[in-house]
Coordinates of C-alpha atoms in Angstrom, one line a residue:
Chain M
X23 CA 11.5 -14.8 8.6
X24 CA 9.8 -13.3 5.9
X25 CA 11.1 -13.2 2.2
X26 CA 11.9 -9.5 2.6
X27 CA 14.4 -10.2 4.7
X28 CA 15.9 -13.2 3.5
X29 CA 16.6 -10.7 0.2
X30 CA 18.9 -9.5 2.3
X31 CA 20.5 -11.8 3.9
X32 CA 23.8 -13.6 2.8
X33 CA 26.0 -16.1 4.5
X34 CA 29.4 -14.6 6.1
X35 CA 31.4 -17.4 6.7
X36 CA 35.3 -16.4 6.5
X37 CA 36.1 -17.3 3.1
X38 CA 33.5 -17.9 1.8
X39 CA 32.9 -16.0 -1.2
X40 CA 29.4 -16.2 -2.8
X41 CA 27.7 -16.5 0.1
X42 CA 23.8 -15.2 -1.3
X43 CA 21.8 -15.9 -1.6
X44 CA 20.9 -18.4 1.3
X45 CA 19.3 -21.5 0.4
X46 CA 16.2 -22.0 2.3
X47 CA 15.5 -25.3 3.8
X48 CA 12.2 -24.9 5.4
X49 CA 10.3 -27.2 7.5
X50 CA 7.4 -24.8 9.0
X51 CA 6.0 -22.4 7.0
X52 CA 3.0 -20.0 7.6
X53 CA 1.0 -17.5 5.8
X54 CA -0.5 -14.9 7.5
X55 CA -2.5 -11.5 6.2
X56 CA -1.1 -8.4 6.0
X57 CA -2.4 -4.9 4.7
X58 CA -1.7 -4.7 1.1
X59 CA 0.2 -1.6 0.6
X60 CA 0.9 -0.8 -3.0
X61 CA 3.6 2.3 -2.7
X62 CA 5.5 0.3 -0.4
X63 CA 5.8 -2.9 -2.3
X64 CA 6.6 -1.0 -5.3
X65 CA 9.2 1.2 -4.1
X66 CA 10.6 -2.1 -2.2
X67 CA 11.0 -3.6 -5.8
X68 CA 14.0 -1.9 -7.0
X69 CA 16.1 -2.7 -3.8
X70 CA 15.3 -6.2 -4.1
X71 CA 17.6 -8.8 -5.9
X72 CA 15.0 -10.0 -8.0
X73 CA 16.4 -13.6 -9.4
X74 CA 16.5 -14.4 -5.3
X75 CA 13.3 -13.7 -4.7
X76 CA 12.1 -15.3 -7.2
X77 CA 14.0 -18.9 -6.2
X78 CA 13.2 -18.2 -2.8
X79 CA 9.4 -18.6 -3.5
X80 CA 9.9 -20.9 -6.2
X81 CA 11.7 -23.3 -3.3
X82 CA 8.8 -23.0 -0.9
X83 CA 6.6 -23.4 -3.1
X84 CA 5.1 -20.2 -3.3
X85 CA 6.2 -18.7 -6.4
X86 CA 2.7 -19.0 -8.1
X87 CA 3.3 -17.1 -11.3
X88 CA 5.8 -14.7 -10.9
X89 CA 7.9 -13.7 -13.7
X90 CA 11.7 -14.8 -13.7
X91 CA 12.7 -11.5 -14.9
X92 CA 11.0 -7.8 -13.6
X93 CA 8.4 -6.4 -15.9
X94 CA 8.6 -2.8 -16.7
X95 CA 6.1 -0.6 -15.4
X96 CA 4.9 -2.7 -12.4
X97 CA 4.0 0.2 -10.4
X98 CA 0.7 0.9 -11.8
X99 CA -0.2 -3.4 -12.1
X100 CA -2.1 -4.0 -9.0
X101 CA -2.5 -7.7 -9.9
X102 CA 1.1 -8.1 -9.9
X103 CA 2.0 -6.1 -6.9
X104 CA -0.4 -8.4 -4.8
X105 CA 1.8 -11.5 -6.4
X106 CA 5.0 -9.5 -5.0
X107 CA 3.2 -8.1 -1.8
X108 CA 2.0 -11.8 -1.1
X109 CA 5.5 -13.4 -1.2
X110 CA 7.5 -10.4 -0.1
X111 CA 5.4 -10.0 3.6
X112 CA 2.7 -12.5 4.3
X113 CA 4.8 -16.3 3.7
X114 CA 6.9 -16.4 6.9
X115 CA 9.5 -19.1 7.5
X116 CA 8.9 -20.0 11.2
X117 CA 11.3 -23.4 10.7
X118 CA 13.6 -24.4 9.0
X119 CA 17.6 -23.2 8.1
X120 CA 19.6 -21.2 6.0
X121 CA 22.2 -22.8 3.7
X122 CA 25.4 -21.4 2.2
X123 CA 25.4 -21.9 -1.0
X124 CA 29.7 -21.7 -1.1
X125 CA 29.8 -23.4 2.3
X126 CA 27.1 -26.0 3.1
X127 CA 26.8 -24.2 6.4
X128 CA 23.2 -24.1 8.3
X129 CA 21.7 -21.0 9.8
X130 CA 18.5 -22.4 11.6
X131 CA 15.6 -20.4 11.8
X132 CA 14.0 -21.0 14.9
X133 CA 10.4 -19.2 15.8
X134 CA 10.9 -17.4 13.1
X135 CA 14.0 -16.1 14.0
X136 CA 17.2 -16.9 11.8
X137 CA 19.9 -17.4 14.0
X138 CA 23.6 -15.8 12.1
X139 CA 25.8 -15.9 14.5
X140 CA 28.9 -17.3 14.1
X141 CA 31.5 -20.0 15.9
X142 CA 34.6 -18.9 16.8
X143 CA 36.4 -20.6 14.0
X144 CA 34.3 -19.5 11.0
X145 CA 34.7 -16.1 11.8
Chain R
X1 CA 42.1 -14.7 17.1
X2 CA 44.6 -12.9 18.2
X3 CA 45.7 -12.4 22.1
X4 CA 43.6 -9.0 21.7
X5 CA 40.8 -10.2 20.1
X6 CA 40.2 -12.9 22.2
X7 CA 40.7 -11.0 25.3
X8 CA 38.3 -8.1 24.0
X9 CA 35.5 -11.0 22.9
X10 CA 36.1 -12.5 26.7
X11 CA 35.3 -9.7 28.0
X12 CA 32.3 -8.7 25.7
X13 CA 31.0 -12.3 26.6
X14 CA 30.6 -11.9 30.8
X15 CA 30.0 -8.2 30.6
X16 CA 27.9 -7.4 27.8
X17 CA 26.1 -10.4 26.6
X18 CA 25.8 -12.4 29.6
X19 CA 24.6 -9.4 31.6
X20 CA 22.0 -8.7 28.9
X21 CA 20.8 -12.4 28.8
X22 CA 20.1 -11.9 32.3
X23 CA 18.8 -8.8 32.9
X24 CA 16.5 -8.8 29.3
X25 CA 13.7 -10.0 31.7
X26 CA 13.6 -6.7 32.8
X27 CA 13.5 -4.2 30.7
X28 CA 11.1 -6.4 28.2
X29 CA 8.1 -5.2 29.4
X30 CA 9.9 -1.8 30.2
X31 CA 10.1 1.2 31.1
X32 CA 11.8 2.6 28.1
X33 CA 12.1 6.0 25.9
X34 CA 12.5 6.3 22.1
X35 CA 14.6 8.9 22.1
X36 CA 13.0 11.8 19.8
X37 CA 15.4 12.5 17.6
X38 CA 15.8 9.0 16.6
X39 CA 12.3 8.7 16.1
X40 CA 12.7 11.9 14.2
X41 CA 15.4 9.9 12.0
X42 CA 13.4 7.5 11.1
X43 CA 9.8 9.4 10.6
X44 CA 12.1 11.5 7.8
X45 CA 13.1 8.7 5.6
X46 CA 11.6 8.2 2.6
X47 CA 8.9 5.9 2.5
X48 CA 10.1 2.5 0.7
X49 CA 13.3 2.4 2.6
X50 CA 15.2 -0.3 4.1
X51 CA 16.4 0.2 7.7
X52 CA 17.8 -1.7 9.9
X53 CA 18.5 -1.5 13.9
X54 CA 21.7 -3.0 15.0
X55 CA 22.0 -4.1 17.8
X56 CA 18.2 -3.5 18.4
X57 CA 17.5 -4.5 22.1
X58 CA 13.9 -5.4 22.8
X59 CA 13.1 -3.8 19.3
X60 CA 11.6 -0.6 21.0
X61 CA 12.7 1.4 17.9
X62 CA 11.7 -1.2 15.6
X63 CA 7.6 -0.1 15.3
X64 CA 8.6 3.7 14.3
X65 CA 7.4 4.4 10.3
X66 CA 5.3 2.0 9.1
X67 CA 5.9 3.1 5.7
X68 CA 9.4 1.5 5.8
X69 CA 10.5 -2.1 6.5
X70 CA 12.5 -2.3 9.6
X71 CA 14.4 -5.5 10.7
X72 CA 16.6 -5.5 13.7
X73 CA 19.5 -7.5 14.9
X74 CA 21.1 -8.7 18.3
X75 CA 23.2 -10.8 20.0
X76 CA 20.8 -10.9 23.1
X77 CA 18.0 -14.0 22.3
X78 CA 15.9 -12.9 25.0
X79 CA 15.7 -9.2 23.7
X80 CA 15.8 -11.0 20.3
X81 CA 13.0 -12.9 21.3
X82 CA 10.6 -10.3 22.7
X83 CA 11.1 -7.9 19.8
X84 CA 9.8 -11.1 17.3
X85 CA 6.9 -11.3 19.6
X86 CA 6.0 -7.8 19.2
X87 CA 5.7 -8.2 15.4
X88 CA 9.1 -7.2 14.2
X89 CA 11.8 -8.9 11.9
X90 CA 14.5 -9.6 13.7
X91 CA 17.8 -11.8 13.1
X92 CA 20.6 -12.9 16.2
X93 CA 24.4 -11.7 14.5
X94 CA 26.8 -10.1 15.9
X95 CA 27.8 -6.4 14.9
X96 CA 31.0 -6.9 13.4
X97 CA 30.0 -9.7 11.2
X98 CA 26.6 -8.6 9.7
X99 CA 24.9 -10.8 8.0
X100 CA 23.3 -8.5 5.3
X101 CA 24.7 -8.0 1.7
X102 CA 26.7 -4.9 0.4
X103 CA 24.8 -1.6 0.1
X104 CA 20.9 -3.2 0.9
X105 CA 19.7 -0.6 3.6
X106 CA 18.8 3.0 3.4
X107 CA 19.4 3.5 6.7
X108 CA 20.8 2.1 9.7
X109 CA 20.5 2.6 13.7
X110 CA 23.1 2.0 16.1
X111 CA 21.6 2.9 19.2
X112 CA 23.8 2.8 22.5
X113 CA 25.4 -0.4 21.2
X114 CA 28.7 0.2 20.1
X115 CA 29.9 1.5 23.6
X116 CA 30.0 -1.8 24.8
X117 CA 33.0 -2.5 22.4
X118 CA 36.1 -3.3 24.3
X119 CA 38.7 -2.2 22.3
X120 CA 38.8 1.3 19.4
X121 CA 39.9 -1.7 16.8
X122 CA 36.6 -3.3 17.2
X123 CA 34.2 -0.6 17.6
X124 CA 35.6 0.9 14.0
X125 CA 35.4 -2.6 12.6
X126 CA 31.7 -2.7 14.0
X127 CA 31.1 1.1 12.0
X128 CA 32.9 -0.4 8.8
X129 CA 30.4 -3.3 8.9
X130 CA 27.2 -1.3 9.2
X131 CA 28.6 1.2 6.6
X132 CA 29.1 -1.5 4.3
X133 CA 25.6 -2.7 4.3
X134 CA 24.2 1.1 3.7
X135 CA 24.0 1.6 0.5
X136 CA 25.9 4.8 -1.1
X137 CA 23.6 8.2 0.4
X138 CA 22.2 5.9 2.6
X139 CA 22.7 7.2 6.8
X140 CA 23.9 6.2 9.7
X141 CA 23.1 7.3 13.0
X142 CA 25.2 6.4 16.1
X143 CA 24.5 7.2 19.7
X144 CA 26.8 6.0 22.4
X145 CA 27.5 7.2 25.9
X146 CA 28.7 10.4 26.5
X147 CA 31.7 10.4 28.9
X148 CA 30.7 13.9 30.1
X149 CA 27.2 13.7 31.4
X150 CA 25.7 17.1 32.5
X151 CA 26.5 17.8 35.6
X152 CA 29.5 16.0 36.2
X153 CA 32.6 13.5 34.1
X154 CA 32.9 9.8 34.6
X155 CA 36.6 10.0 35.1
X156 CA 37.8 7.2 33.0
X157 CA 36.2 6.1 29.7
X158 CA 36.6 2.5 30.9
X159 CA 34.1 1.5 33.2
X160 CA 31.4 -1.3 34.6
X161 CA 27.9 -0.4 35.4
X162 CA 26.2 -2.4 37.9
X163 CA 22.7 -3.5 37.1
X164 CA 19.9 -3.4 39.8
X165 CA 16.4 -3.8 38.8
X166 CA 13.8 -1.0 40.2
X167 CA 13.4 -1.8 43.5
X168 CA 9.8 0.1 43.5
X169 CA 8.9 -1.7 40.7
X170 CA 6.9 -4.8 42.0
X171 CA 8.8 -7.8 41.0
X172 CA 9.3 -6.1 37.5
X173 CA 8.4 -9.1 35.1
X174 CA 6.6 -11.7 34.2
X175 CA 5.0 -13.2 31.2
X176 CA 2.0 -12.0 31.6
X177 CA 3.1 -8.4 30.2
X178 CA 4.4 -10.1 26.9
X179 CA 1.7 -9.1 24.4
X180 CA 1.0 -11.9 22.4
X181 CA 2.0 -12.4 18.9
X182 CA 1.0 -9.4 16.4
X183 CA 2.4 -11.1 13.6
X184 CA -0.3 -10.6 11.3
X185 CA -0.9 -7.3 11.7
X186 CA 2.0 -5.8 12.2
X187 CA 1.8 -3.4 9.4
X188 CA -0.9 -1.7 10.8
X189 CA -0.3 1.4 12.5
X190 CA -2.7 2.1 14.9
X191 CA -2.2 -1.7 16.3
X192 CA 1.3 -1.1 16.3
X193 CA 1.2 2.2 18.3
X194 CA -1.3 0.9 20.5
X195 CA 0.3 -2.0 21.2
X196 CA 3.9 0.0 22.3
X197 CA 2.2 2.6 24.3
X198 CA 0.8 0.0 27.2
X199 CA 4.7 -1.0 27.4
X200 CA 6.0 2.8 27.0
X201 CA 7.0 3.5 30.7
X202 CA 9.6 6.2 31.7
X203 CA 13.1 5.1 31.4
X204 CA 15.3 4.0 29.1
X205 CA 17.3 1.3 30.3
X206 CA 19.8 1.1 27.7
X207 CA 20.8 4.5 27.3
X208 CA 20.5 7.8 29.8
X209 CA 17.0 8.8 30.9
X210 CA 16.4 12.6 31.9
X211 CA 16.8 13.7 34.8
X212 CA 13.5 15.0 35.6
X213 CA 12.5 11.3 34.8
X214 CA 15.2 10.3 37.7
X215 CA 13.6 12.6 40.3
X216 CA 10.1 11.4 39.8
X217 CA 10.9 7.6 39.9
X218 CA 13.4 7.7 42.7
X219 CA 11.6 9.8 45.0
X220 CA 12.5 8.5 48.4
X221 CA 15.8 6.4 47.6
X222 CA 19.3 8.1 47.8
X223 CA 20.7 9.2 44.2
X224 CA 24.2 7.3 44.9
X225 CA 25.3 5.0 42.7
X226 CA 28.4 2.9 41.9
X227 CA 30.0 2.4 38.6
X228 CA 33.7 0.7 38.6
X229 CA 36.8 2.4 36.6
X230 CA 39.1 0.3 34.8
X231 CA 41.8 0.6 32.1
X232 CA 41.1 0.0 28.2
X233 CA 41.6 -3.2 27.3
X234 CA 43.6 -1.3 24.4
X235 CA 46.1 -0.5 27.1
X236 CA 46.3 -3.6 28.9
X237 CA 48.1 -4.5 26.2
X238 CA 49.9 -2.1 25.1
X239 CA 53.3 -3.9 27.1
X240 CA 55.7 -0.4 26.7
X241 CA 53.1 1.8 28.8
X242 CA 53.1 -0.4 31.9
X243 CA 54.6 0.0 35.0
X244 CA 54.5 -2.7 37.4
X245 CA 57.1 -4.0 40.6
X246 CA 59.4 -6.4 41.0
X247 CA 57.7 -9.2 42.1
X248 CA 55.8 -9.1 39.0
X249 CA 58.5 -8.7 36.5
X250 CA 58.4 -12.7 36.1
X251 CA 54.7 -12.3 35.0
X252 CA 55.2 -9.6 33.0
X253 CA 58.2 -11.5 31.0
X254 CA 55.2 -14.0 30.0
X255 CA 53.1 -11.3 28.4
X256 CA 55.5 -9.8 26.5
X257 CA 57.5 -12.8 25.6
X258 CA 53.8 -14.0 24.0
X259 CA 52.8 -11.5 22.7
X260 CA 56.0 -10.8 20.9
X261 CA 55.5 -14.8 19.2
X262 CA 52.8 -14.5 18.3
X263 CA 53.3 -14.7 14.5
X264 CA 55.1 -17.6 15.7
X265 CA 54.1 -21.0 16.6
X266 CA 50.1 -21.2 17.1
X267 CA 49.9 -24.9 18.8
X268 CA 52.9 -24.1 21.2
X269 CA 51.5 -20.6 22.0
X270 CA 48.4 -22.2 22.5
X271 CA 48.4 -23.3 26.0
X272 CA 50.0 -20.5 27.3
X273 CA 47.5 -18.3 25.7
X274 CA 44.6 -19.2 27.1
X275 CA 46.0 -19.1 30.6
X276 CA 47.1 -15.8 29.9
X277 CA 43.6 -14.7 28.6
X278 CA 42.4 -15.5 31.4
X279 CA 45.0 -13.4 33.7
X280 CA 44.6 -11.0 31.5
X281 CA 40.6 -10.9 31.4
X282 CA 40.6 -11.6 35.2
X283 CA 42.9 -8.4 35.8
X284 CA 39.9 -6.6 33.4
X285 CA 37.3 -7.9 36.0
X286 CA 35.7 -5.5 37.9
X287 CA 37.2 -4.1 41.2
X288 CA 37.8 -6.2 43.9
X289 CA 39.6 -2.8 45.8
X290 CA 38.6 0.6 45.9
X291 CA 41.7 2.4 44.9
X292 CA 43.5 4.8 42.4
X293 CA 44.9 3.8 39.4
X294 CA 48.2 5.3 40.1
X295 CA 48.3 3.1 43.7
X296 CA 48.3 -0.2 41.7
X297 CA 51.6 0.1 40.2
X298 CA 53.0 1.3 42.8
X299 CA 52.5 -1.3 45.6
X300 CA 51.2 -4.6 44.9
X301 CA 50.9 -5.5 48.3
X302 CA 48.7 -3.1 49.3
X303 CA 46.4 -4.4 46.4
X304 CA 47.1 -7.7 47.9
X305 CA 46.0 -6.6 51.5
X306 CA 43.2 -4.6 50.2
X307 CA 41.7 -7.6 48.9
X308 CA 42.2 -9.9 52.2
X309 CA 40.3 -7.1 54.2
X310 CA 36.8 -7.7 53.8
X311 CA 35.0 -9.9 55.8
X312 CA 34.2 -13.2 55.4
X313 CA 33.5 -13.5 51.7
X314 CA 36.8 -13.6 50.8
X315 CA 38.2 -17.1 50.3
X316 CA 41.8 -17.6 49.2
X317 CA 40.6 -19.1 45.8
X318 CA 41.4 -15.7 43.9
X319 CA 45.3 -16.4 44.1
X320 CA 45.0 -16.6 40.6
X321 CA 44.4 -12.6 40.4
X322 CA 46.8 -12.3 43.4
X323 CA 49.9 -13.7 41.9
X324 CA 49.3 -11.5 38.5
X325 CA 51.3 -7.6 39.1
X326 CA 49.7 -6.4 36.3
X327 CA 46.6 -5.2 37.9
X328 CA 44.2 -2.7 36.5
X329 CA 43.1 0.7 38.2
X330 CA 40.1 0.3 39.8
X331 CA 38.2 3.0 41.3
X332 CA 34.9 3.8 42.7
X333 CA 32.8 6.7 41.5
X334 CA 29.5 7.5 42.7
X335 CA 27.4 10.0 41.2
X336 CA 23.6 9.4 39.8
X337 CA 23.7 7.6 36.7
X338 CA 20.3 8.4 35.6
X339 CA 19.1 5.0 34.3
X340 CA 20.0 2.8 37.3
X341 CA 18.7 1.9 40.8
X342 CA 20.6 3.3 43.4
X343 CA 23.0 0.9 45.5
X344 CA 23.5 1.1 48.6
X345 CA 26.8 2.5 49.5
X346 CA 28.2 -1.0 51.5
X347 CA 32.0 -1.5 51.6
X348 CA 32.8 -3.8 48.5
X349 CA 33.1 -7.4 48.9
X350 CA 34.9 -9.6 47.0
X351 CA 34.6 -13.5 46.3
X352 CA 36.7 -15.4 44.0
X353 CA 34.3 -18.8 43.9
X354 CA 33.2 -17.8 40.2
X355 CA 36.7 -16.4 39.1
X356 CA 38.5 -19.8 39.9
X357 CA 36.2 -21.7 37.7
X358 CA 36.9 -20.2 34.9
X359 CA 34.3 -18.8 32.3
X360 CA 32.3 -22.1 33.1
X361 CA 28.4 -21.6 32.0
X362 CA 27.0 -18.4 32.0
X363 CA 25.9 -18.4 35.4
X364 CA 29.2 -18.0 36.7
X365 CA 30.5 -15.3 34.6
X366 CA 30.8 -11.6 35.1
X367 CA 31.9 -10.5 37.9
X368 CA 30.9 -11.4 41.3
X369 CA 30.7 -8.0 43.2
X370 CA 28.0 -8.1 45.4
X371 CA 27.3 -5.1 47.5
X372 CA 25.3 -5.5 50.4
X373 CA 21.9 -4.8 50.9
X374 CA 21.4 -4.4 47.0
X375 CA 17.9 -4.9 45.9
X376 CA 16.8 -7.7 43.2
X377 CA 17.6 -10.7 42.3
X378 CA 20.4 -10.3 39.8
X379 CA 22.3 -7.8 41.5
X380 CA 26.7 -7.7 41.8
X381 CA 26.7 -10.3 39.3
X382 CA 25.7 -8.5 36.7
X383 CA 28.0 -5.2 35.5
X384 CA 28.1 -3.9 32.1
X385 CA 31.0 -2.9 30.7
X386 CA 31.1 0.6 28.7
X387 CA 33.8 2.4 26.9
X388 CA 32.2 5.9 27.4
X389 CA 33.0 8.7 24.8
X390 CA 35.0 11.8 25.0
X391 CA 33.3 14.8 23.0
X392 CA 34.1 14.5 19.6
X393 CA 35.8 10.9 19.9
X394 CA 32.9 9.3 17.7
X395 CA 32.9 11.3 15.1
X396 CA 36.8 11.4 14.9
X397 CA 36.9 7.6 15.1
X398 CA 34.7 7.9 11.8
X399 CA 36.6 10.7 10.0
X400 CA 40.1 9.1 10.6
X401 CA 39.0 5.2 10.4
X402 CA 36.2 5.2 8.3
X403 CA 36.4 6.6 5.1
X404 CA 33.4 5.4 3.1
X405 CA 31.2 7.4 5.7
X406 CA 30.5 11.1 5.8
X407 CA 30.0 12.9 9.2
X408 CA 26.7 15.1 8.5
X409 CA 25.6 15.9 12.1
X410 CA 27.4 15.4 15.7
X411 CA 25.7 16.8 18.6
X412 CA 25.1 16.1 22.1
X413 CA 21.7 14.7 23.6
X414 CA 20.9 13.6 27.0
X415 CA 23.5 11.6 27.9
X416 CA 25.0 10.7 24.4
X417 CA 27.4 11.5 21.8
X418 CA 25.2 11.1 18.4
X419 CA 26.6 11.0 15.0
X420 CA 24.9 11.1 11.7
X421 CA 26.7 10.3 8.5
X422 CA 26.0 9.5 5.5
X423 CA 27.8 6.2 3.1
X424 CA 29.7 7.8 0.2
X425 CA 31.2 6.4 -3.1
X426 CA 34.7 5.9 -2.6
X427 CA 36.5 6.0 -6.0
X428 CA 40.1 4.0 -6.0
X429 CA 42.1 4.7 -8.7

C-alpha cells in the first residue's frame, strides 16, 4: 500500500464518524524506485489531504523534512516534489494494519494489500 | 440485516464470490479484452487524475494511462491478488461499502460488476457509493450486461451462468504464467504494456467477447450453451405477487407472517429467520427442473416429480426444497453466450448432498448442477448469477435513484448497456 492510496482511504465502520484518516500500524515496510514524474506529483498535490500525508510519513518514519503545511508555488521546486514523489509512490506498506482512529478497528494489510472488508455486524 | 438483505448477500456469497474465488485461476493469466471504449475513457482523462476500478477483476484495466494513478478494488483475493502482482494498487471492499473518502477520485470504473447485484435496492446503493467517492465533475462509467444481446433476448433478466473453463485451452493455469512482481517499475510504460500484452489473449471472460472472437476459438465444438432463468430476488419477496397451491399455503403463512414482524422482536424472529433464508435462498438456487415459470405455480407435484426423475444422483436429502411451494421459475435457455465454453446438452441432474449442509465452507456452496460430460475441473458447481439489463434500465435506475449523478452518454456495445455520468453539486435548501 503506498501512501497515495492510504490518502484515500478512511475507515467505514457503521457509526463511526471520523473515520480518516487510518492510523498506520506497520510492521514491513519497503522502498522501492520509481520514475520521478514531476507533472504528476504536482497535479497529485492538490487532491491530497495534506495534514494526512504528512502524519502518515511522519509515523513510518519517513517524513524526512516535509513541511506540516503546503508551500505555495511547489510546482516549479524540483527538490521538494522529489520529497513528495518519494513518500507519495516509492515507501510501500507490505505489513502491517489500518486503524480507526473513532473505532480501534484493524484493517490488515497483507502483501501489500489492505484488506477493508467488513463483518456482518459492523456494516 | 434485514430478511432481504440477507437473502440478497446469501446469494451474492455462493454465486458471485464463491464462483469467482474459484474460477480466478482461470482467467488470471487470460484470455481477456480491454474493451476500447473504456480504454478510450481512461486515455482522455486529464493527466493528474485519480481513478479508481471497482470491482477491478484481475486488474486488466488497471495498467491503461500511466499518467494517472489507478487503484482498484474487489472482493475476489485471488483476482485481488494477481492484479497486486502485476504492479497495481489494489484494496479487498466490497462495492457498497467503499472504503475511500468523499469526493477523492476523478474518475471511476465499474466494469461488468454491478450485474451481479441481486436485488435493484442494492445495485443503486452500490451507484450511490461510487458516486459519493467521485468528486463533483468527476465521471462514472458503468457497463453491465445487456439483456438483449444481438441476435437474440435472454428471456428473463434473472439468470445463472454456468462456468466451464476452455476446454482447448491446455489445462489453462498455472503459476508459471504469473509474471513476477513489477513493483518497482510499475510506472513505466513500455514495461507495463509489455508486460500485459504476453497475457492479452482473446476473450473477455467477464464481460461479452465478439463474436468473430467466438467463431475463431470454438471452431469444432457446438455453440450451445446453458444458462438457468430464475425470478428476482426482488420478487421473491414481494409476498402480494405470488401464487402458489394449497399444500403450500402453510409455508407461505411463515413468510409473510415474518416478514410482516419484522420491526418486531429481533431475538424471537431470529431463529426462524435463518431457516427461512435458507428456504428462501434454496428456492433462488439454480434449476433442479427444466420448466416454465408459469408451470411452478401451478402444480407442485409436477415440480416434485420432475426432480425424482433423473437418475441416480438424486438422493432424497433435498426434501428441504421439496416441502417449500414457493418455488422459483426455472427455465433452460440455450443460445451462444459468447464468453463461455459450450456444454454439452445432457439432461440436468440434480443432487441435494451440498444443499442439505447448508452454506458450510465454500466448497460446498453454489449450486451443484452438474451436467454431464462437461469439461474442466470446476464445472456445475460453479454458476454466476446476473441480473441482466433491459435497454435503458441503467440509466433510468440512475436518473430516478441517483440524483447526485448526471447521465452524459448511454449506448450500447457488444454485449453491454454502458452509461457515462458525470457527479454533480446537489444544492439542498
Amino acid at each position: 500500500m503506498k501512501l497515495l492510496t492510504h490518502n484515500m482511504l478512511t475507515s467505514h465502520v457503521k457509526g463511526v464518524s471520523k473515520g480518516y484518516p487510518l492510523l498506520i500500524k506497520a510492521t514491513q515496510v519497503k522502498v522501492n524506485e520509481v520514475d520521478f514524474n514531476p507533472k504528476f506529483v504536482s497535479r497529485m498535490i492538490p487532491k491530497l489531504e495534506w495534514g494526512a500525508l504528512v502524519q502518515a510519513a511522519e509515523g513510518l518514519g519517513h517524513r524526512q523534512d516535509l513541511p506540516g503545511e503546503l508551500v505555495s508555488d511547489y510546482e516549479q521546486n524540483e527538490d521538494f516534489l522529489k520529497k513528495v514523489h518519494r513518500i507519495l509512490l516509492e515507501v510501500e506498506v507490505m505489513e502491517g494494519c489500518l486503524q480507526c482512529p473513532e473505532s480501534g478497528r484493524e484493517f490488515p494489510i497483507s502483501k501489500g494489500i489492505p484488506n477493508m472488508l467488513l463483518n456482518e455486524d459492523e456494516v | 440485516m434485514n430478511m432481504m438483505e440477507e437473502a440478497a448477500s446469501r446469494l451474492e456469497r455462493d454465486h458471485v464470490h464463491s464462483v469467482y474465488d474459484k474460477i480466478a485461476p482461470y482467467f488470471n493469466d487470460s484470455r481477456y479484452k480491454a474493451w476500447p471504449k473504456v480504454r478510450q475513457f481512461l486515455l482522455d482523462l486529464q493527466p493528474g487524475s485519480i481513478v479508481a476500478d471497482i470491482g477491478c477483476g484481475n486488474g486488466k484495466y488497471l495498467h491503461i494511462n500511466e499518467e494517472v494513478f489507478k487503484l482498484g478494488c474487489d472482493v475476489c483475493r485471488p483476482l485481488v491478488d494477481f492484479a497486486w502482482s502485476q504492479g497495481h494498487e489494489v484494496q479487498m471492499c466490497d462495492g457498497l461499502h467503499l472504503p475511500y473518502r468523499d469526493g477523492c477520485f476523478d474518475a471511476v470504473l465499474s466494469i461488468a460488476v454491478i450485474h451481479h447485484l441481486s436485488t435493484k435496492e442494492r445495485r443503486i446503493r452500490a451507484i450511490k457509493e461510487m458516486a459519493r467517492t467521485l468528486r463533483v465533475g468527476g465521471r462514472i462509467m458503468i457497463y453491465v450486461w445487456a439483456m438483449e444481446q444481438k441476435r437474440r433476448k435472454f428471456e428473463k433478466q434473472d439468470i445463472f451462468v454456468p462456468w466451464n473453463p476452455n476446454p482447448h485451452v491446455a489445462s489453462g493455469f498455472n503459476g508459471e504464467h504469473v509474471k513476477p512482481r513489477r513493483r518497482a517499475t510499475a510506472q513505466s510504460v513500455s514495461e507495463a504494456i509489455d508486460n500485459t500484452e504476453k497475457h492479452r489473449k482473446v476473450r473477455s471472460t467477464s464481460s461479452v467477447a465478439d463474436e468473430e472472437d467466438l467463431s475463431r476459438s470454438v471452431p469444432q465444438q457446438r455453440t450451445q450453451r446453458l444458462w438457468f432463468f430464475s425470478r428476482s430476488l426482488d420478487s421473491v419477496f414481494d409476498f402480494g405477487s405470488l401464487a402458489i397451491s394449497r399444500s403450500s399455503s402453510r409455508d407461505l403463512s411463515t413468510l409473510s407472517s415474518t416478514s410482516g414482524e419484522n420491526e418486531g422482536n429481533k431475538s424471537n424472529q431470529r431463529g426462524r429467520g435463518r431457516g427461512l433464508i435458507k428456504q428462501v435462498s434454496s428456492f433462488f438456487s439454480p434449476p433442479s427442473v427444466i420448466g416454465s415459470e408459469e408451470d411452478v405455480f401451478g402444480s407442485v407435484t409436477d415440480l416434485h416429480k420432475g426432480q425424482k426423475d433423473p437418475g441416480g444422483n438424486n438422493n432424497n436429502t433435498g426434501t428441504e426444497n421439496q416441502s417449500v411451494a414457493v418455488s422459483l421459475a426455472q427455465e433452460c435457455g440455450s443460445w451462444a453466450l459468447p464468453d463461455l465454453v459450450s456444454l454439452q446438452r445432457e439432461p440436468l441432474k440434480q443432487s441435494e448432498d451440498e444443499r442439505e449442509g447448508g452454506q458450510q465452507g465454500e466448497e460446498q456452496q453454489g449450486s451443484t448442477l452438474s451436467p454431464q460430460g462437461s469439461e474442466g475441473q470446476v464445472e456445475g458447481s460453479c454458476l454466476r448469477y446476473y441480473h441482466v439489463f433491459r435497454e435503458g434500465e441503467l440509466a433510468e435506475l440512475i436518473e430516478n435513484h441517483v440524483e447526485e449523478l448526471h447521465v452524459k452518454h448511454a449506448y450500447f456495445d457488444h454485449a453491454n448497456w454502458c452509461v457515462v455520468a458525470e457527479k454533480v453539486q446537489l444544492w439542498k435548501i
